[in-house]
Short mmCIF file of C-alpha atoms in Angstrom, two decimals:
data_model
loop_
_atom_site.label_atom_id
_atom_site.label_comp_id
_atom_site.label_asym_id
_atom_site.label_seq_id
_atom_site.Cartn_x
_atom_site.Cartn_y
_atom_site.Cartn_z
CA MET A 1 8.59 58.30 77.61
CA ILE A 2 5.66 59.78 75.78
CA THR A 3 5.43 61.92 72.63
CA VAL A 4 3.35 65.09 72.85
CA SER A 5 0.97 65.09 69.87
CA ALA A 6 -0.65 68.47 70.54
CA PRO A 7 2.08 71.19 70.60
CA ALA A 8 -0.39 73.98 71.11
CA GLN A 9 -1.97 72.21 74.11
CA TYR A 10 1.44 71.53 75.61
CA GLN A 11 2.64 75.08 75.16
CA ALA A 12 -0.55 76.37 76.79
CA TRP A 13 -0.05 74.06 79.73
CA GLN A 14 3.52 75.25 80.16
CA ALA A 15 2.41 78.93 79.87
CA ASN A 16 -0.47 78.41 82.32
CA VAL A 17 -3.06 79.61 79.78
CA MET A 18 -6.12 77.99 78.16
CA PRO A 19 -5.33 75.93 75.05
CA PRO A 20 -7.14 76.49 71.78
CA VAL A 21 -10.13 74.62 70.40
CA GLU A 22 -8.76 72.01 68.01
CA GLU A 23 -10.12 69.56 65.45
CA VAL A 24 -8.18 66.39 66.28
CA ARG A 25 -9.69 64.35 63.42
CA PRO A 26 -12.54 65.19 61.06
CA GLY A 27 -15.56 65.53 63.33
CA VAL A 28 -13.56 65.12 66.57
CA TRP A 29 -13.00 68.37 68.47
CA SER A 30 -11.16 69.22 71.69
CA ILE A 31 -12.82 72.05 73.63
CA PRO A 32 -11.19 73.30 76.89
CA VAL A 33 -13.55 74.32 79.73
CA PRO A 34 -12.09 76.18 82.70
CA PHE A 35 -11.82 74.36 86.03
CA ILE A 36 -12.30 77.34 88.26
CA GLY A 37 -9.98 77.69 91.18
CA ASN A 38 -8.12 74.41 90.59
CA PRO A 39 -4.48 73.79 89.62
CA MET A 40 -5.77 71.47 86.84
CA ARG A 41 -6.96 74.70 85.14
CA TYR A 42 -9.32 73.15 82.62
CA THR A 43 -11.15 70.04 81.50
CA LEU A 44 -10.75 68.94 77.89
CA SER A 45 -14.23 68.29 76.60
CA TYR A 46 -14.60 66.33 73.32
CA LEU A 47 -17.19 66.81 70.64
CA LEU A 48 -17.77 63.73 68.50
CA VAL A 49 -19.86 64.53 65.41
CA GLY A 50 -21.75 61.69 63.67
CA GLU A 51 -24.46 61.65 61.01
CA GLY A 52 -26.95 64.29 62.12
CA GLU A 53 -26.13 63.47 65.74
CA ALA A 54 -23.31 64.39 68.09
CA ALA A 55 -21.89 63.40 71.50
CA LEU A 56 -20.25 65.79 73.98
CA VAL A 57 -17.86 63.99 76.31
CA ASP A 58 -17.13 65.49 79.75
CA PRO A 59 -18.77 68.94 79.59
CA GLY A 60 -16.66 70.19 82.51
CA TRP A 61 -17.01 72.29 85.68
CA ASP A 62 -20.24 74.25 85.91
CA SER A 63 -19.74 78.03 85.74
CA ASP A 64 -20.88 80.92 83.58
CA GLU A 65 -17.34 81.30 82.26
CA GLY A 66 -17.22 77.60 81.51
CA TRP A 67 -20.54 77.71 79.66
CA GLU A 68 -19.27 80.60 77.50
CA CYS A 69 -16.12 78.61 76.66
CA LEU A 70 -18.04 75.45 75.88
CA THR A 71 -20.56 77.15 73.64
CA ALA A 72 -17.85 79.19 71.92
CA GLY A 73 -15.93 75.99 71.24
CA LEU A 74 -19.03 74.37 69.83
CA ALA A 75 -19.52 77.38 67.59
CA VAL A 76 -16.01 76.95 66.23
CA ALA A 77 -16.94 73.37 65.34
CA GLY A 78 -20.15 74.60 63.70
CA VAL A 79 -22.39 72.83 66.25
CA ALA A 80 -25.01 74.60 68.34
CA PRO A 81 -25.73 73.24 71.83
CA GLU A 82 -29.15 72.05 70.74
CA ARG A 83 -27.55 69.74 68.17
CA ILE A 84 -25.96 67.63 70.93
CA THR A 85 -27.86 64.36 71.11
CA VAL A 86 -26.00 62.62 73.98
CA ILE A 87 -23.84 63.84 76.85
CA VAL A 88 -21.26 61.21 77.89
CA VAL A 89 -19.47 61.54 81.20
CA THR A 90 -16.41 59.42 81.98
CA HIS A 91 -17.00 59.69 85.74
CA PHE A 92 -19.05 61.59 88.27
CA HIS A 93 -16.50 64.20 89.45
CA PRO A 94 -17.81 67.76 89.13
CA ASP A 95 -15.06 68.88 86.72
CA HIS A 96 -16.55 66.31 84.27
CA LEU A 97 -20.28 66.05 85.17
CA GLY A 98 -20.80 69.57 86.52
CA MET A 99 -21.87 71.28 83.27
CA ALA A 100 -24.10 68.36 82.24
CA ALA A 101 -27.27 69.85 83.70
CA ARG A 102 -26.82 73.13 81.88
CA LEU A 103 -26.04 71.40 78.61
CA ARG A 104 -28.98 69.02 78.99
CA ALA A 105 -31.28 72.03 79.58
CA ALA A 106 -30.03 73.62 76.36
CA SER A 107 -30.07 70.49 74.19
CA GLY A 108 -32.55 68.03 75.71
CA ALA A 109 -29.85 65.38 75.34
CA PRO A 110 -29.67 62.51 77.84
CA VAL A 111 -26.70 62.27 80.20
CA VAL A 112 -25.02 58.89 80.32
CA LEU A 113 -22.45 57.37 82.69
CA GLY A 114 -20.81 53.99 82.99
CA GLU A 115 -23.07 51.27 84.33
CA ASN A 116 -21.09 50.86 87.56
CA GLU A 117 -20.61 54.51 88.47
CA PRO A 118 -22.41 55.34 91.74
CA LEU A 119 -23.30 59.00 92.25
CA PRO A 120 -22.48 60.47 95.67
CA ALA A 121 -26.18 60.41 96.64
CA GLN A 122 -26.02 56.60 96.42
CA TRP A 123 -23.04 56.24 98.77
CA ARG A 124 -24.61 56.51 102.20
CA GLY A 125 -28.17 57.46 103.10
CA ASP A 126 -29.35 60.92 103.98
CA THR A 127 -27.14 64.04 104.20
CA ALA A 128 -27.15 64.38 107.95
CA GLY A 129 -26.35 60.70 108.43
CA PHE A 130 -23.60 60.80 105.86
CA VAL A 131 -21.86 63.83 107.47
CA VAL A 132 -21.85 62.04 110.83
CA GLU A 133 -20.49 58.78 109.35
CA ASP A 134 -17.90 60.60 107.27
CA ARG A 135 -16.55 62.39 110.34
CA ALA A 136 -16.55 59.08 112.26
CA GLN A 137 -14.53 57.41 109.50
CA PHE A 138 -11.79 60.03 109.61
CA THR A 139 -11.76 59.96 113.41
CA ALA A 140 -11.18 56.19 113.18
CA TRP A 141 -8.39 56.87 110.69
CA GLY A 142 -6.58 58.81 113.43
CA VAL A 143 -7.13 62.38 112.20
CA PRO A 144 -6.54 64.89 115.05
CA ALA A 145 -9.76 66.42 116.33
CA GLU A 146 -8.75 69.94 115.28
CA LEU A 147 -8.48 68.84 111.63
CA LEU A 148 -11.70 66.83 111.39
CA ASP A 149 -13.77 69.75 110.14
CA GLU A 150 -11.46 70.46 107.19
CA VAL A 151 -11.02 66.83 106.02
CA SER A 152 -14.59 65.63 106.41
CA PHE A 153 -17.64 66.67 104.46
CA GLN A 154 -19.91 69.28 106.01
CA THR A 155 -23.63 69.61 105.23
CA HIS A 156 -23.14 72.34 102.59
CA THR A 157 -20.21 70.62 100.82
CA TRP A 158 -22.07 67.29 100.68
CA GLU A 159 -25.21 68.96 99.31
CA GLN A 160 -23.06 70.39 96.50
CA MET A 161 -21.73 66.89 95.76
CA ILE A 162 -25.17 65.34 95.43
CA ALA A 163 -26.73 68.24 93.50
CA VAL A 164 -25.48 66.88 90.16
CA GLU A 165 -27.37 65.81 87.06
CA GLN A 166 -28.72 62.29 87.28
CA PRO A 167 -27.96 60.10 84.25
CA GLN A 168 -30.83 59.19 82.00
CA PHE A 169 -29.22 55.81 81.15
CA ARG A 170 -26.03 53.85 81.59
CA LEU A 171 -23.39 52.41 79.22
CA ALA A 172 -21.97 48.92 79.67
CA ASP A 173 -18.46 47.76 78.87
CA GLY A 174 -18.15 47.23 75.11
CA GLN A 175 -21.29 49.14 74.29
CA LEU A 176 -21.21 51.63 71.41
CA LEU A 177 -22.15 55.29 71.95
CA PRO A 178 -25.71 55.81 70.70
CA VAL A 179 -24.68 58.25 67.96
CA ALA A 180 -25.42 57.59 64.28
CA GLY A 181 -22.33 57.45 62.10
CA LEU A 182 -19.93 56.76 65.01
CA ALA A 183 -18.42 53.50 66.22
CA VAL A 184 -17.02 54.56 69.58
CA ARG A 185 -17.19 51.92 72.27
CA VAL A 186 -17.03 51.98 76.03
CA LEU A 187 -14.06 50.50 77.91
CA SER A 188 -14.71 49.98 81.66
CA THR A 189 -11.79 51.30 83.67
CA PRO A 190 -12.68 51.40 87.41
CA GLY A 191 -10.09 52.77 89.82
CA HIS A 192 -10.12 56.55 89.84
CA THR A 193 -13.84 56.11 90.50
CA PRO A 194 -15.82 52.80 90.72
CA GLY A 195 -17.40 53.18 87.30
CA HIS A 196 -14.91 55.27 85.32
CA ILE A 197 -15.01 54.62 81.57
CA CYS A 198 -12.72 55.34 78.64
CA LEU A 199 -13.89 55.54 75.02
CA VAL A 200 -12.22 53.72 72.13
CA ASP A 201 -12.55 55.20 68.59
CA GLU A 202 -10.88 52.57 66.40
CA ALA A 203 -11.81 54.29 63.14
CA ASN A 204 -9.84 57.41 64.17
CA GLN A 205 -7.29 55.51 66.26
CA LEU A 206 -8.15 57.58 69.34
CA MET A 207 -8.52 56.65 73.02
CA LEU A 208 -10.40 59.06 75.22
CA THR A 209 -9.07 58.32 78.71
CA GLY A 210 -10.91 60.75 81.06
CA ASP A 211 -8.80 60.84 84.20
CA HIS A 212 -7.69 57.23 84.01
CA VAL A 213 -4.45 58.00 82.11
CA LEU A 214 -2.99 61.50 82.03
CA PRO A 215 0.35 62.44 80.39
CA ARG A 216 2.01 63.92 83.47
CA ILE A 217 -0.16 63.63 86.57
CA THR A 218 -0.93 60.39 88.38
CA PRO A 219 -4.67 60.02 88.80
CA HIS A 220 -5.88 59.92 92.35
CA VAL A 221 -7.09 56.50 93.57
CA SER A 222 -8.74 56.66 96.91
CA LEU A 223 -10.93 54.73 99.30
CA GLU A 224 -14.10 56.85 98.95
CA ALA A 225 -17.22 55.18 97.52
CA THR A 226 -18.19 52.43 99.93
CA ASN A 227 -19.05 49.86 97.27
CA GLN A 228 -15.53 50.00 95.81
CA LEU A 229 -13.84 47.35 97.92
CA ASN A 230 -10.29 47.55 96.53
CA PRO A 231 -9.91 50.63 94.26
CA LEU A 232 -6.14 50.26 93.83
CA ASP A 233 -6.53 46.70 92.53
CA ASP A 234 -9.29 47.91 90.22
CA TYR A 235 -7.00 50.67 88.89
CA LEU A 236 -4.05 48.38 88.20
CA ARG A 237 -6.31 45.90 86.40
CA SER A 238 -7.81 48.76 84.39
CA LEU A 239 -4.36 49.95 83.33
CA GLU A 240 -3.84 46.45 81.85
CA ARG A 241 -6.89 46.98 79.68
CA MET A 242 -5.26 49.93 77.97
CA SER A 243 -3.39 47.62 75.60
CA VAL A 244 -6.37 47.73 73.24
CA GLY A 245 -5.27 51.28 72.38
CA ALA A 246 -1.54 50.73 72.44
CA GLN A 247 -0.93 52.52 69.15
CA MET A 248 -3.67 55.12 69.44
CA GLU A 249 -3.36 58.80 70.21
CA VAL A 250 -4.48 59.51 73.77
CA LEU A 251 -7.12 62.22 74.39
CA PRO A 252 -7.07 62.77 78.18
CA ALA A 253 -9.46 65.03 80.09
CA HIS A 254 -6.64 67.23 81.36
CA GLU A 255 -3.28 68.52 80.22
CA TYR A 256 -2.55 67.55 76.57
CA ARG A 257 -2.78 64.80 73.95
CA PHE A 258 0.04 62.34 73.48
CA LEU A 259 1.32 59.09 71.94
CA GLY A 260 3.02 56.27 73.81
CA LEU A 261 0.06 54.96 75.84
CA MET A 262 1.75 51.76 77.03
CA ASP A 263 4.88 53.55 78.17
CA ARG A 264 2.71 55.86 80.22
CA VAL A 265 0.76 52.87 81.58
CA ALA A 266 4.03 51.21 82.61
CA ALA A 267 5.14 54.38 84.39
CA LEU A 268 1.78 54.72 86.20
CA THR A 269 1.90 51.10 87.23
CA GLU A 270 5.40 51.37 88.60
CA HIS A 271 4.59 54.62 90.39
CA THR A 272 1.62 52.98 92.10
CA LEU A 273 3.53 49.87 93.13
CA GLU A 274 6.41 51.95 94.42
CA ARG A 275 3.93 53.85 96.66
CA SER A 276 2.74 50.50 98.01
CA ARG A 277 6.36 49.49 98.69
CA GLU A 278 6.78 52.77 100.59
CA VAL A 279 3.72 51.96 102.65
CA ILE A 280 5.14 48.47 103.41
CA ALA A 281 8.40 50.10 104.56
CA VAL A 282 6.43 52.33 106.97
CA LEU A 283 4.44 49.35 108.33
CA GLU A 284 7.66 47.40 108.91
CA THR A 285 9.03 50.10 111.15
CA GLY A 286 6.11 49.61 113.53
CA VAL A 287 5.73 53.34 114.13
CA ALA A 288 2.32 53.70 112.51
CA SER A 289 -0.97 52.37 113.95
CA SER A 290 -3.51 54.40 111.94
CA VAL A 291 -4.11 55.67 108.39
CA TRP A 292 -3.03 59.17 109.62
CA GLU A 293 0.26 57.91 111.01
CA VAL A 294 1.10 56.00 107.84
CA ALA A 295 0.29 59.02 105.67
CA GLN A 296 2.55 61.16 107.79
CA GLU A 297 5.53 58.96 106.93
CA LEU A 298 4.98 58.90 103.19
CA THR A 299 6.60 61.11 100.56
CA TRP A 300 4.42 63.95 99.35
CA SER A 301 5.49 66.42 96.70
CA ARG A 302 5.35 69.45 99.06
CA GLY A 303 5.58 67.53 102.32
CA PHE A 304 2.76 66.14 104.51
CA ALA A 305 2.57 69.33 106.54
CA SER A 306 1.56 71.27 103.45
CA LEU A 307 -1.60 69.15 102.88
CA ARG A 308 -4.76 70.88 104.04
CA GLY A 309 -8.49 70.69 103.47
CA PHE A 310 -9.63 68.55 100.57
CA THR A 311 -6.07 67.83 99.50
CA LEU A 312 -5.40 66.31 102.91
CA ARG A 313 -8.60 64.29 102.65
CA LEU A 314 -7.49 62.86 99.32
CA ALA A 315 -3.99 62.02 100.67
CA LEU A 316 -5.58 60.05 103.54
CA ALA A 317 -8.00 58.29 101.28
CA GLU A 318 -5.15 57.34 98.95
CA THR A 319 -3.16 55.96 101.85
CA ALA A 320 -6.17 53.98 102.93
CA SER A 321 -6.51 52.48 99.47
CA HIS A 322 -2.91 51.19 99.62
CA LEU A 323 -3.52 49.61 103.02
CA VAL A 324 -6.62 47.80 101.74
CA TYR A 325 -4.74 46.68 98.63
CA LEU A 326 -1.81 45.29 100.66
CA GLU A 327 -4.10 43.50 103.08
CA GLN A 328 -5.94 41.85 100.18
CA LEU A 329 -2.52 40.67 98.94
CA GLY A 330 -2.00 38.95 102.25
CA ARG A 331 0.34 41.51 103.84
CA ALA A 332 0.12 41.93 107.61
CA VAL A 333 -1.21 45.47 107.80
CA ASN A 334 -2.60 45.40 111.40
CA ILE A 335 -4.39 48.69 110.85
CA GLU A 336 -8.18 48.71 110.65
CA VAL A 337 -9.33 50.79 107.73
CA SER A 338 -12.90 51.52 108.72
CA ARG A 339 -15.51 52.43 106.11
CA GLY A 340 -18.70 54.45 106.26
CA ALA A 341 -22.17 52.94 106.13
CA PRO A 342 -22.91 50.59 103.19
CA ALA A 343 -23.92 52.18 99.94
CA ARG A 344 -27.58 52.14 99.05
CA PRO A 345 -28.60 49.47 96.57
#
């Protein structure tokens, strides 16, 4: 339903290799940064060059190899790291925000996020308290005791999550990036995270979608941050907002560029609603009384039994998001989806 607009990126994805650095439009560069140890392989960072100023969008996963790739890509574009004047991050996930601290140290540029994006440290109190509450949540979701350690955060993993660069300021919906010579505005698209943003470049007819819309993969929408009450509803409403870029070329943070945004939005919407219909079918059988038992009955690409560790955590959190969504629609769910402690103000 979509048209690939970046043959080199598509071929690299098919061949399981890194794509090249490319100039998408004059002053707009795509720079791949390796996502170490993950099937997504890389994050596509974007350099937006203005008049004596430049923005770097989604610097990627933090690693020495990633830093070498990012700086090499900047060199191809003729921009040294110290010329970056603002670091824009579509959402807090470490394959987007991770390299921000290193780039800020090299450039002095501020890091900016959407105004509604909570960082993990804001979710729930101190580390020790969070770990206890996180485990209690998955216990309430019906996870067997022997699997609790692998699906819940441990002290060391949570400390890695909160050890990310803090933003120097935030960007509101509709606000322009603070870069001279550019007219790129923020589009608030909560769902994948509570404060995810896309960027609209009308002059170049480009839409930078972060993880909100990808050409092949369905973004994960889960019940994670405690101040996101209904993430699935947020996501579906955010998909509707994509119509502003209906004719634009899509620059996602993973995979490859494409055309046909609204066809892709329609497919993502249908996929999401079909999953909810599948959850309804499970509930109607009466065999499931917990998040775990519902998830067991759903269709997963490699089967539920293959899900382990963080992947299993995400599957359960996705299932929980559908239960919350259906309950808000007035469906009789009859499964309590407990949450952790309230997020800090």
